[in-house]
Short mmCIF file of C-alpha atoms in Angstrom, two decimals:
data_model
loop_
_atom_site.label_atom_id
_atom_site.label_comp_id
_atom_site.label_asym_id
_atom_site.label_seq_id
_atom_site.Cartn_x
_atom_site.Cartn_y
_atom_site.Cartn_z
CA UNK A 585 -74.00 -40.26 72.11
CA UNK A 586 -73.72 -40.64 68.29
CA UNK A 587 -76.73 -40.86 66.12
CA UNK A 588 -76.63 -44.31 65.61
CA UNK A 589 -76.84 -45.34 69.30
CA UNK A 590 -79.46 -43.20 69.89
CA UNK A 591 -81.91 -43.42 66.66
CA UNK A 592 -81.84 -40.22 65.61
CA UNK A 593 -80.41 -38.16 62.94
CA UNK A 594 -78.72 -35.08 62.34
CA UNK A 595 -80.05 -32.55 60.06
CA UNK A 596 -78.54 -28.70 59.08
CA UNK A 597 -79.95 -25.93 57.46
CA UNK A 598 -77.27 -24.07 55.61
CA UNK A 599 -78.12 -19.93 54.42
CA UNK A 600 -77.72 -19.03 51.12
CA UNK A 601 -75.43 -19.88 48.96
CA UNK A 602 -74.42 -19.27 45.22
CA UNK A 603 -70.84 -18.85 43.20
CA UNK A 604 -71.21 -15.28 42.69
CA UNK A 605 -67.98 -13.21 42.43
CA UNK A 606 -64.57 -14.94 43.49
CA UNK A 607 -66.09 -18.11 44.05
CA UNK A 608 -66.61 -19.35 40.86
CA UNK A 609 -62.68 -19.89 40.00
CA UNK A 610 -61.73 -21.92 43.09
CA UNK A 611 -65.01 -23.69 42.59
CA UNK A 612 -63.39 -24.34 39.11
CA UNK A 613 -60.59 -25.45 40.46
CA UNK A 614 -61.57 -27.76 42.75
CA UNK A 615 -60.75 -25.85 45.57
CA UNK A 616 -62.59 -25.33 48.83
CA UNK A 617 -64.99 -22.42 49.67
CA UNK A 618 -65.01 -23.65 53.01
CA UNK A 619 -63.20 -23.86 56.35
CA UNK A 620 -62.11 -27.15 58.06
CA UNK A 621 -64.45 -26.28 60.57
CA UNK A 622 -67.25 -26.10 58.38
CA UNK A 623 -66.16 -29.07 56.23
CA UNK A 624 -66.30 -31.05 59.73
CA UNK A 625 -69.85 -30.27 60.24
CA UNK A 626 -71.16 -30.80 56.71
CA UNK A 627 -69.58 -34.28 57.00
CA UNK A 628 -70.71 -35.03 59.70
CA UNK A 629 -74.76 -34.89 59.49
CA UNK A 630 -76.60 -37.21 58.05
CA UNK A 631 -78.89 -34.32 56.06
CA UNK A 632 -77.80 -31.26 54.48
CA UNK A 633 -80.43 -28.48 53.26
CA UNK A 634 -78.79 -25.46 51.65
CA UNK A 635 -81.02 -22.67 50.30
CA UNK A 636 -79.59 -22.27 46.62
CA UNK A 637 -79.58 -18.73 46.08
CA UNK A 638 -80.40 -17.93 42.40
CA UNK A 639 -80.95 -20.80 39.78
CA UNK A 640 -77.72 -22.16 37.78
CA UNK A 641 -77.13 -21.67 34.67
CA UNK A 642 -74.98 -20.08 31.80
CA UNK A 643 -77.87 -18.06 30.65
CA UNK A 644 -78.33 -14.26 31.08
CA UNK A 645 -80.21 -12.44 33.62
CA UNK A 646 -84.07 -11.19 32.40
CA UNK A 647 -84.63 -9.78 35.71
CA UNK A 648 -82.78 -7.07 37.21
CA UNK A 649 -79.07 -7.22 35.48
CA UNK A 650 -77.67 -5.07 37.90
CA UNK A 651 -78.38 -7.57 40.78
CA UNK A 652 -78.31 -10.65 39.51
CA UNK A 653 -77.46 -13.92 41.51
CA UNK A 654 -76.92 -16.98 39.18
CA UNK A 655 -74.47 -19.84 40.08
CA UNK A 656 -72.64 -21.51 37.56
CA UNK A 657 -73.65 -25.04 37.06
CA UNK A 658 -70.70 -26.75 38.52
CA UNK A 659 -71.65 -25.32 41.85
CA UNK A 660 -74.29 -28.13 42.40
CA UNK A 661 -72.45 -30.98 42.32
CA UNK A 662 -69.44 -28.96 44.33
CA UNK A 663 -71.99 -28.76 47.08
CA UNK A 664 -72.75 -32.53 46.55
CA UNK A 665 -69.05 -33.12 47.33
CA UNK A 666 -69.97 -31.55 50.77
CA UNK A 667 -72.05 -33.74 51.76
CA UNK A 668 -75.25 -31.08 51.14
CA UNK A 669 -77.73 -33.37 49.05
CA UNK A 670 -81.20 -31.09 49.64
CA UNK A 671 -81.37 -27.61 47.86
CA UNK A 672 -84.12 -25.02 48.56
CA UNK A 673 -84.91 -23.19 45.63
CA UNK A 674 -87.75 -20.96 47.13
CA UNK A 675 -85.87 -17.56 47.01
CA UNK A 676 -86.41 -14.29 45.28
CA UNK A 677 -83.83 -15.09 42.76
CA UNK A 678 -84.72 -18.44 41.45
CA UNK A 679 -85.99 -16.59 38.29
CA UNK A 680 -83.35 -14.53 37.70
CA UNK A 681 -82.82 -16.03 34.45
CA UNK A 682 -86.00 -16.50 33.79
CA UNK A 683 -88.47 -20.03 33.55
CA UNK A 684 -85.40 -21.29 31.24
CA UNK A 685 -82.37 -20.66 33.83
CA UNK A 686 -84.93 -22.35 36.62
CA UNK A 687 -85.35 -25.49 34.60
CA UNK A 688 -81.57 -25.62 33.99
CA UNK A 689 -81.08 -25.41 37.72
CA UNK A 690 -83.18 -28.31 38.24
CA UNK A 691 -82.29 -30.68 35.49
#
């Protein structure tokens, strides 16, 4: 029975997620991060929560360099375009780049 003949509505929880690494240039690009599969379910609900991992922004790390987790900030709206509308930004590395990179990540 869908959701509309039934009253209710879908909702996912995603893990974490940031452009770290080899992501960033396909997220560039335009290109998918994610399998049909996945693109099928993200689609499909009618609420998407992701946990953001990391704030995004161009600006450097203050808190540990060597481990630092910061999306760029085209990966927001690239998870818009997957239907994931709801971010979580309670993590340990939402001040990565300090209180500046946080309020970049939520402008």
């Amino acid at each position: 029975m869908s959701n509309s003949e039934n009253n209710g509505f879908s909702i996912v929880f995603t893990g974490d997620a940031n452009s770290c690494g080899g992501f960033e240039s396909d997220i560039k690009e335009g290109k998918s991060i994610f399998g049909n599969g996945i693109i099928d379910l993200l689609n499909s609900q009618d609420f998407v929560v992701c946990n953001l991992e990391g704030p995004t922004t161009h600006r450097a790390s203050v808190n540990n360099p060597q481990n630092r987790i910061v999306s760029i900030p085209e990966f927001v709206p690239y998870l818009c375009s997957y239907n994931i509308k709801y971010l979580n930004l309670a993590n340990n590395h939402t001040f990565d780049c300090g209180k500046e990179g946080f309020e970049d990540t939520i402008q």
